[in-house]
Amino acid sequence: AQSVTQLGSHVSVSEGALVLLRCNYSSSVPPYLFWYVQYPNQGLQLLLKYTSAATLVKGINGFEAEFKKSETSFHLTKPSAHMSDAAEYFCAVSDMGDFNKFYFGSGTKLNVKP
Amino acid sequence: IAGITQAPTSQILAAGRRMTLRCTQDMRHNAMYWYRQDLGLGLRLIHYSNTAGTTGKGEVPDGYSVSRANTDDFPLTLASAVPSQTSVYFCASSDTGSTDTQYFGPGTRLTVL
């Protein structure tokens, strides 16, 4: 089975600062990787996904992530944080061996300070 | 409606009672999923369905059952609720499988006393 590790359950940045949320995965085969965002009292929304095309993936709201196979990582970045980015972010991997099974990380709550 | 709806929004339930959480999508997606979200554990897959008429077990299926009689509906049943099933439950759907975006419902907050 796949697994996902998100380092840091809480990250705090100042408005305008770089956002870096870390995600590492374990997989015996090339995975599909996703970042989702959850705003308070809402369901999850897709930010971006990697499906074996370009390793640098651009998503919505200025976020991007880079797939690094050698590091088994898929870190999420945004050059300049905005107050509206405050939310919880989840990294997920899909298990190509078990079609349709997704494994989520435990989440990172991003706080943006004015 | 557009997207995925879930009902009820929240529920308090006595232990031992039976409960069905409802999920309906209008996107004609083939695949549907049920997750539970617990603090510090992220989302864990309970059951999934690749297409109408088929279901499969996820990471944490014990104590839950699902059915997929048609494309749109994917109810989750707790036959005899226990306090450890207190959680927020999310239904999701995707067009097909591993590479597709999952679209999530707003969630059902369930408390079992």
mmCIF file of C-alpha atoms in Angstrom, chain A residues 47-108:
data_model
loop_
_atom_site.group_PDB
_atom_site.id
_atom_site.type_symbol
_atom_site.label_atom_id
_atom_site.label_comp_id
_atom_site.label_asym_id
_atom_site.label_seq_id
_atom_site.Cartn_x
_atom_site.Cartn_y
_atom_site.Cartn_z
ATOM 1 C CA LEU A 47 -5.278 22.382 -6.125
ATOM 2 C CA LEU A 48 -3.148 20.414 -8.576
ATOM 3 C CA LYS A 49 -2.160 16.926 -9.622
ATOM 4 C CA TYR A 50 0.806 15.074 -11.089
ATOM 5 C CA THR A 51 0.010 12.249 -13.484
ATOM 6 C CA SER A 52 3.424 11.424 -15.029
ATOM 7 C CA ALA A 53 3.637 14.358 -17.443
ATOM 8 C CA ALA A 54 5.672 17.480 -16.538
ATOM 9 C CA THR A 55 7.345 17.204 -13.137
ATOM 10 C CA LEU A 56 6.551 20.829 -12.261
ATOM 11 C CA VAL A 57 2.822 21.158 -11.919
ATOM 12 C CA LYS A 58 0.972 24.448 -11.717
ATOM 13 C CA GLY A 59 -2.338 24.653 -9.956
ATOM 14 C CA ILE A 60 -4.976 27.144 -8.987
ATOM 15 C CA ASN A 61 -4.449 30.254 -6.848
ATOM 16 C CA GLY A 62 -0.743 30.506 -7.743
ATOM 17 C CA PHE A 63 0.300 27.200 -6.180
ATOM 18 C CA GLU A 64 2.708 24.778 -7.779
ATOM 19 C CA ALA A 65 4.397 21.519 -6.853
ATOM 20 C CA GLU A 66 7.396 19.615 -8.153
ATOM 21 C CA PHE A 67 7.586 15.851 -8.390
ATOM 22 C CA LYS A 68 11.068 14.648 -7.404
ATOM 23 C CA LYS A 69 11.353 10.937 -7.842
ATOM 24 C CA SER A 70 14.833 10.722 -6.286
ATOM 25 C CA GLU A 71 13.542 12.343 -3.107
ATOM 26 C CA THR A 72 10.044 10.751 -3.247
ATOM 27 C CA SER A 73 8.681 14.222 -2.650
ATOM 28 C CA PHE A 74 5.904 16.427 -3.959
ATOM 29 C CA HIS A 75 6.232 19.669 -2.017
ATOM 30 C CA LEU A 76 3.698 22.469 -2.516
ATOM 31 C CA THR A 77 4.883 26.052 -2.906
ATOM 32 C CA LYS A 78 3.526 29.523 -3.493
ATOM 33 C CA PRO A 79 5.875 32.516 -3.870
ATOM 34 C CA SER A 80 3.735 34.984 -1.936
ATOM 35 C CA ALA A 81 1.151 34.023 0.672
ATOM 36 C CA HIS A 82 -2.220 35.727 0.792
ATOM 37 C CA MET A 83 -4.571 35.852 3.746
ATOM 38 C CA SER A 84 -7.093 33.833 1.735
ATOM 39 C CA ASP A 85 -4.609 30.929 1.578
ATOM 40 C CA ALA A 86 -5.249 30.101 5.219
ATOM 41 C CA ALA A 87 -6.692 26.589 5.115
ATOM 42 C CA GLU A 88 -5.730 22.965 5.601
ATOM 43 C CA TYR A 89 -3.794 21.281 2.821
ATOM 44 C CA PHE A 90 -3.722 17.578 2.085
ATOM 45 C CA CYS A 91 -1.308 15.633 -0.067
ATOM 46 C CA ALA A 92 -2.666 12.419 -1.595
ATOM 47 C CA VAL A 93 -1.361 9.536 -3.661
ATOM 48 C CA SER A 94 -3.314 7.110 -5.737
ATOM 49 C CA ASP A 95 -2.464 3.443 -5.788
ATOM 50 C CA MET A 96 -2.069 2.298 -9.349
ATOM 51 C CA GLY A 97 -2.049 -1.276 -8.131
ATOM 52 C CA ASP A 98 -5.454 -0.829 -6.500
ATOM 53 C CA PHE A 99 -7.372 1.193 -9.007
ATOM 54 C CA ASN A 100 -9.361 4.004 -7.427
ATOM 55 C CA LYS A 101 -7.734 3.837 -3.991
ATOM 56 C CA PHE A 102 -6.418 7.113 -2.676
ATOM 57 C CA TYR A 103 -4.243 7.662 0.387
ATOM 58 C CA PHE A 104 -4.226 11.046 2.088
ATOM 59 C CA GLY A 105 -1.653 12.595 4.358
ATOM 60 C CA SER A 106 -2.639 13.850 7.783
ATOM 61 C CA GLY A 107 -2.840 17.445 6.588
ATOM 62 C CA THR A 108 -1.013 20.713 7.197
#
